[in-house]
């Protein structure tokens, strides 16, 4: 079952001399229920802009987003506020996404209060279960975010995202600000939660090793356009688009960023060159 469908999504920002900047240009993809969909690309490729549009933190300029066949962009006002719990984010920097004046208990409780779910002792029990499930001690519940380490704060961010029982988790560079050891722990946690809760996840990252170890499907975005979509196994075994090939080659030398002038994104629809393997047209292919 398709849980999220994005079709011809565009996001334009005003630029200098009345020239619009195309942050997203005709982005189309879908995510199946229970799937982990990896979106990879360099800085400025449109990854976070896409996440913000799906979360309705930015409004797309055009295109469609459907969540379980519902027109997600048609929701407005109270109707949108009542549905926001369905899609929850885990951002890159927990320092800026956690209220520094709230205790850890309040941080995790807030989404449940907004949704109007779980009252009194039931809510308290769920908070304690979530804290334990993400590998934190219950004694931390009365502390402020600033009293925790970076890894602990990101675990709190994950617990908060899971609190309202969302149907889609959007993890935008969830471990890039952490040290290597903590990164591994957080990704192991997300893997366990995926299996245990059947989470559907959109993982946004520039780290191909992370995507290879966690995702079912991989999509490559460049200059606001999707260049290639394939299963994780097929993508790393047989990358077809030159930019995908260059990303994989760069990752082997720990150089995941490529110069913007290295490639030009084709402004045409993806073609299915192999079963389930979609690629933007490239001269000579």
Short mmCIF file of C-alpha atoms in Angstrom, two decimals:
data_model
loop_
_atom_site.label_atom_id
_atom_site.label_comp_id
_atom_site.label_asym_id
_atom_site.label_seq_id
_atom_site.Cartn_x
_atom_site.Cartn_y
_atom_site.Cartn_z
CA UNK A 1 0.00 0.00 0.00
CA UNK A 2 1.29 3.46 -0.89
CA UNK A 3 1.37 5.58 2.24
CA UNK A 4 2.91 8.71 0.66
CA UNK A 5 2.71 9.84 -2.96
CA UNK A 6 4.49 12.96 -4.18
CA UNK A 7 3.77 14.06 -7.73
CA UNK A 8 5.31 16.88 -9.79
CA UNK A 9 6.16 18.81 -6.62
CA UNK A 10 7.77 22.21 -7.16
CA UNK A 11 9.01 24.81 -4.72
CA UNK A 12 10.25 28.15 -5.96
CA UNK A 13 11.79 30.99 -3.96
CA UNK A 14 12.21 34.59 -5.10
CA UNK A 15 15.80 35.35 -6.11
CA UNK A 16 17.76 38.36 -7.21
CA UNK A 17 16.49 40.47 -10.10
CA UNK A 18 13.10 38.75 -10.00
CA UNK A 19 14.64 35.41 -11.01
CA UNK A 20 12.98 32.51 -9.21
CA UNK A 21 15.11 29.80 -7.60
CA UNK A 22 13.80 26.28 -8.19
CA UNK A 23 14.51 24.45 -4.94
CA UNK A 24 12.30 21.55 -6.05
CA UNK A 25 11.48 20.87 -9.68
CA UNK A 26 8.83 18.28 -10.59
CA UNK A 27 9.74 15.83 -7.80
CA UNK A 28 7.81 12.56 -8.06
CA UNK A 29 8.10 9.42 -5.90
CA UNK A 30 6.08 7.21 -3.56
CA UNK A 31 6.71 5.33 -0.33
CA UNK A 32 5.10 2.01 0.60
CA UNK A 33 3.79 1.34 4.09
CA UNK A 34 6.50 -0.09 6.34
CA UNK A 35 9.25 0.95 3.92
CA UNK A 36 12.37 2.97 4.67
CA UNK A 37 12.92 5.33 1.76
CA UNK A 38 16.36 6.96 1.54
CA UNK A 39 16.80 10.35 -0.12
CA UNK A 40 20.42 11.20 -0.83
CA UNK A 41 22.13 14.23 -2.31
CA UNK A 42 24.63 16.96 -1.60
CA UNK A 43 24.14 20.24 0.24
CA UNK A 44 21.60 22.49 -1.45
CA UNK A 45 20.09 19.67 -3.50
CA UNK A 46 16.59 20.20 -2.06
CA UNK A 47 16.46 17.38 0.52
CA UNK A 48 15.35 19.45 3.50
CA UNK A 49 13.06 21.64 1.39
CA UNK A 50 11.23 18.49 0.33
CA UNK A 51 10.91 17.37 3.95
CA UNK A 52 9.54 20.77 4.97
CA UNK A 53 6.96 20.65 2.15
CA UNK A 54 5.76 17.19 3.20
CA UNK A 55 5.55 18.38 6.82
CA UNK A 56 3.66 21.49 5.63
CA UNK A 57 6.29 23.75 7.22
CA UNK A 58 6.71 25.14 3.70
CA UNK A 59 3.93 25.34 1.14
CA UNK A 60 4.82 23.93 -2.30
CA UNK A 61 4.50 26.21 -5.31
CA UNK A 62 2.74 23.46 -7.26
CA UNK A 63 2.27 19.71 -7.40
CA UNK A 64 0.48 17.15 -5.26
CA UNK A 65 1.10 15.25 -2.03
CA UNK A 66 -1.22 12.41 -1.07
CA UNK A 67 -1.08 10.64 2.27
CA UNK A 68 -2.93 7.31 2.17
CA UNK A 69 -4.80 8.68 -0.86
CA UNK A 70 -5.86 11.82 1.02
CA UNK A 71 -5.04 15.18 -0.56
CA UNK A 72 -2.49 16.34 2.02
CA UNK A 73 -2.13 19.84 0.56
CA UNK A 74 -5.88 20.47 0.71
CA UNK A 75 -5.87 20.41 4.52
CA UNK A 76 -6.16 23.84 6.09
CA UNK A 77 -6.52 25.41 9.54
CA UNK A 78 -7.98 23.21 12.25
CA UNK A 79 -8.24 20.22 9.92
CA UNK A 80 -4.49 20.38 9.25
CA UNK A 81 -3.65 20.87 12.94
CA UNK A 82 -5.71 17.78 13.81
CA UNK A 83 -3.83 15.69 11.24
CA UNK A 84 -0.24 16.86 11.79
CA UNK A 85 0.52 14.06 14.26
CA UNK A 86 0.36 11.57 11.35
CA UNK A 87 3.78 12.71 10.04
CA UNK A 88 6.48 13.44 12.61
CA UNK A 89 10.03 14.75 12.10
CA UNK A 90 13.39 14.03 13.66
CA UNK A 91 15.64 16.95 12.75
CA UNK A 92 19.40 17.13 12.43
CA UNK A 93 20.02 19.38 15.43
CA UNK A 94 18.15 18.49 18.62
CA UNK A 95 19.50 21.66 20.26
CA UNK A 96 17.25 23.80 18.05
CA UNK A 97 14.26 21.43 17.93
CA UNK A 98 13.78 20.82 21.68
CA UNK A 99 12.28 23.52 23.89
CA UNK A 100 15.12 24.40 26.32
CA UNK A 101 12.63 25.45 29.01
CA UNK A 102 10.68 22.18 29.00
CA UNK A 103 11.67 19.18 31.05
CA UNK A 104 12.26 15.98 29.08
CA UNK A 105 8.88 14.74 30.34
CA UNK A 106 7.15 17.87 29.01
CA UNK A 107 8.97 17.61 25.66
CA UNK A 108 7.69 14.07 25.09
CA UNK A 109 4.22 14.71 26.53
CA UNK A 110 3.49 17.76 24.38
CA UNK A 111 2.63 15.91 21.11
CA UNK A 112 0.22 13.66 23.01
CA UNK A 113 -1.45 16.68 24.61
CA UNK A 114 -1.79 18.40 21.24
CA UNK A 115 -3.32 15.27 19.74
CA UNK A 116 -5.58 14.87 22.76
CA UNK A 117 -4.46 11.29 23.20
CA UNK A 118 -3.76 9.47 26.47
CA UNK A 119 -4.79 11.14 29.66
CA UNK A 120 -3.28 11.10 33.15
CA UNK A 121 -1.60 7.88 34.16
CA UNK A 122 -1.80 6.44 30.62
CA UNK A 123 0.19 9.38 29.27
CA UNK A 124 2.72 9.10 32.08
CA UNK A 125 3.17 5.40 31.41
CA UNK A 126 3.68 6.00 27.69
CA UNK A 127 6.30 8.69 28.34
CA UNK A 128 8.21 6.34 30.62
CA UNK A 129 7.94 3.50 28.08
CA UNK A 130 9.22 5.74 25.28
CA UNK A 131 12.16 6.97 27.33
CA UNK A 132 13.09 3.42 28.22
CA UNK A 133 12.61 2.25 24.63
CA UNK A 134 15.04 4.82 23.23
CA UNK A 135 17.65 3.78 25.77
CA UNK A 136 17.40 6.54 28.36
CA UNK A 137 16.99 6.37 32.14
CA UNK A 138 13.70 7.48 33.66
CA UNK A 139 15.69 9.66 36.05
CA UNK A 140 16.35 12.03 33.12
CA UNK A 141 12.67 12.92 32.73
CA UNK A 142 12.89 15.89 35.13
CA UNK A 143 16.01 17.34 33.51
CA UNK A 144 16.21 20.05 30.86
CA UNK A 145 17.54 19.31 27.36
CA UNK A 146 20.67 21.37 28.05
CA UNK A 147 21.66 18.94 30.81
CA UNK A 148 21.87 16.02 28.37
CA UNK A 149 24.53 15.01 25.85
CA UNK A 150 23.95 15.38 22.12
CA UNK A 151 23.19 11.69 21.70
CA UNK A 152 20.76 11.74 24.62
CA UNK A 153 18.98 14.78 23.18
CA UNK A 154 18.57 13.04 19.82
CA UNK A 155 17.08 10.02 21.61
CA UNK A 156 14.63 12.42 23.27
CA UNK A 157 13.79 13.85 19.82
CA UNK A 158 13.05 10.33 18.57
CA UNK A 159 10.87 9.59 21.62
CA UNK A 160 8.98 12.84 21.07
CA UNK A 161 8.42 11.98 17.39
CA UNK A 162 7.03 8.57 18.34
CA UNK A 163 4.82 9.89 21.16
CA UNK A 164 1.68 10.60 19.08
CA UNK A 165 2.05 7.25 17.24
CA UNK A 166 2.74 8.68 13.77
CA UNK A 167 2.30 6.76 10.54
CA UNK A 168 5.33 8.33 8.84
CA UNK A 169 8.64 9.38 10.38
CA UNK A 170 10.80 11.90 8.51
CA UNK A 171 14.41 11.72 9.72
CA UNK A 172 16.36 14.64 8.24
CA UNK A 173 20.10 14.01 8.71
CA UNK A 174 19.31 12.55 12.16
CA UNK A 175 22.88 11.63 13.11
CA UNK A 176 25.12 14.02 11.16
CA UNK A 177 25.80 16.22 14.20
CA UNK A 178 26.85 13.26 16.38
CA UNK A 179 30.14 11.42 16.80
CA UNK A 180 30.66 8.12 14.97
CA UNK A 181 29.94 5.89 17.97
CA UNK A 182 26.71 7.72 18.82
CA UNK A 183 25.67 7.71 15.15
CA UNK A 184 25.86 3.92 15.14
CA UNK A 185 23.82 3.66 18.34
CA UNK A 186 21.08 5.97 17.03
CA UNK A 187 20.81 4.11 13.71
CA UNK A 188 20.64 0.77 15.52
CA UNK A 189 17.84 2.23 17.62
CA UNK A 190 15.93 3.38 14.50
CA UNK A 191 16.43 -0.05 12.93
CA UNK A 192 15.05 -1.79 16.01
CA UNK A 193 12.09 0.59 16.18
CA UNK A 194 11.35 0.03 12.50
CA UNK A 195 11.13 -3.73 13.08
CA UNK A 196 9.23 -3.45 16.34
CA UNK A 197 6.70 -0.76 15.36
CA UNK A 198 6.54 -1.28 11.59
CA UNK A 199 7.60 2.33 11.06
CA UNK A 200 7.45 3.90 7.62
CA UNK A 201 10.44 6.22 7.36
CA UNK A 202 11.78 8.83 4.97
CA UNK A 203 15.49 9.03 5.76
CA UNK A 204 17.25 12.09 4.36
CA UNK A 205 21.03 11.93 4.30
CA UNK A 206 24.20 12.71 2.38
CA UNK A 207 25.83 9.62 3.92
CA UNK A 208 25.59 6.72 1.46
CA UNK A 209 26.93 4.19 3.98
CA UNK A 210 24.09 5.11 6.32
CA UNK A 211 21.52 4.74 3.55
CA UNK A 212 23.00 1.40 2.42
CA UNK A 213 22.65 -0.05 5.90
CA UNK A 214 19.18 1.22 6.71
CA UNK A 215 17.02 1.82 3.61
CA UNK A 216 14.88 -0.38 1.38
CA UNK A 217 14.72 2.10 -1.50
CA UNK A 218 17.14 4.86 -2.53
CA UNK A 219 16.40 8.06 -4.46
CA UNK A 220 19.04 10.53 -5.60
CA UNK A 221 18.18 14.23 -5.74
CA UNK A 222 20.28 16.92 -7.43
CA UNK A 223 19.42 20.56 -8.12
CA UNK A 224 15.88 19.92 -6.92
CA UNK A 225 15.24 16.99 -9.28
CA UNK A 226 15.12 13.25 -8.68
CA UNK A 227 17.71 11.57 -10.92
CA UNK A 228 17.40 7.92 -9.92
CA UNK A 229 15.19 5.62 -7.83
CA UNK A 230 15.90 1.94 -7.18
CA UNK A 231 15.91 -0.64 -4.43
CA UNK A 232 18.88 -0.31 -2.11
CA UNK A 233 20.48 -3.50 -3.41
CA UNK A 234 19.97 -2.58 -7.07
CA UNK A 235 21.15 1.00 -6.60
CA UNK A 236 24.48 0.10 -5.04
CA UNK A 237 25.00 -2.85 -7.38
CA UNK A 238 24.09 -1.01 -10.57
CA UNK A 239 23.95 2.81 -10.33
CA UNK A 240 23.03 4.12 -13.77
CA UNK A 241 22.93 7.92 -13.68
CA UNK A 242 26.42 9.49 -13.86
CA UNK A 243 25.70 11.61 -10.78
CA UNK A 244 24.75 8.49 -8.78
CA UNK A 245 27.94 6.81 -9.93
CA UNK A 246 29.97 9.86 -8.93
CA UNK A 247 28.31 10.00 -5.49
CA UNK A 248 29.18 6.38 -4.81
CA UNK A 249 32.73 6.87 -6.04
CA UNK A 250 33.15 10.00 -3.90
CA UNK A 251 31.82 8.20 -0.83
CA UNK A 252 34.60 5.63 -1.15
CA UNK A 253 37.08 8.44 -0.63
CA UNK A 254 34.92 10.06 2.08
CA UNK A 255 34.11 12.94 -0.26
CA UNK A 256 30.33 12.93 -0.53
CA UNK A 257 30.01 16.48 -1.90
CA UNK A 258 30.37 17.18 -5.62
CA UNK A 259 30.76 20.58 -7.25
CA UNK A 260 27.41 21.98 -8.51
CA UNK A 261 28.88 22.49 -11.97
CA UNK A 262 29.80 18.82 -12.36
CA UNK A 263 26.36 17.83 -13.64
CA UNK A 264 23.25 19.23 -15.22
CA UNK A 265 19.92 17.84 -14.04
CA UNK A 266 17.72 16.76 -16.96
CA UNK A 267 14.30 18.41 -16.98
CA UNK A 268 12.43 15.35 -18.17
CA UNK A 269 10.49 12.53 -16.53
CA UNK A 270 12.22 9.46 -15.12
CA UNK A 271 12.28 6.37 -17.30
CA UNK A 272 12.07 2.78 -16.03
CA UNK A 273 15.22 1.31 -17.57
CA UNK A 274 15.01 -1.88 -15.49
CA UNK A 275 12.10 -3.27 -13.44
CA UNK A 276 11.67 -0.86 -10.51
CA UNK A 277 14.78 1.11 -11.50
CA UNK A 278 13.91 4.63 -12.62
CA UNK A 279 16.48 7.01 -14.08
CA UNK A 280 16.45 10.55 -15.51
CA UNK A 281 17.38 10.44 -19.20
CA UNK A 282 21.06 10.90 -19.94
CA UNK A 283 22.58 11.27 -23.39
CA UNK A 284 23.93 7.93 -24.57
CA UNK A 285 21.86 5.74 -22.22
#
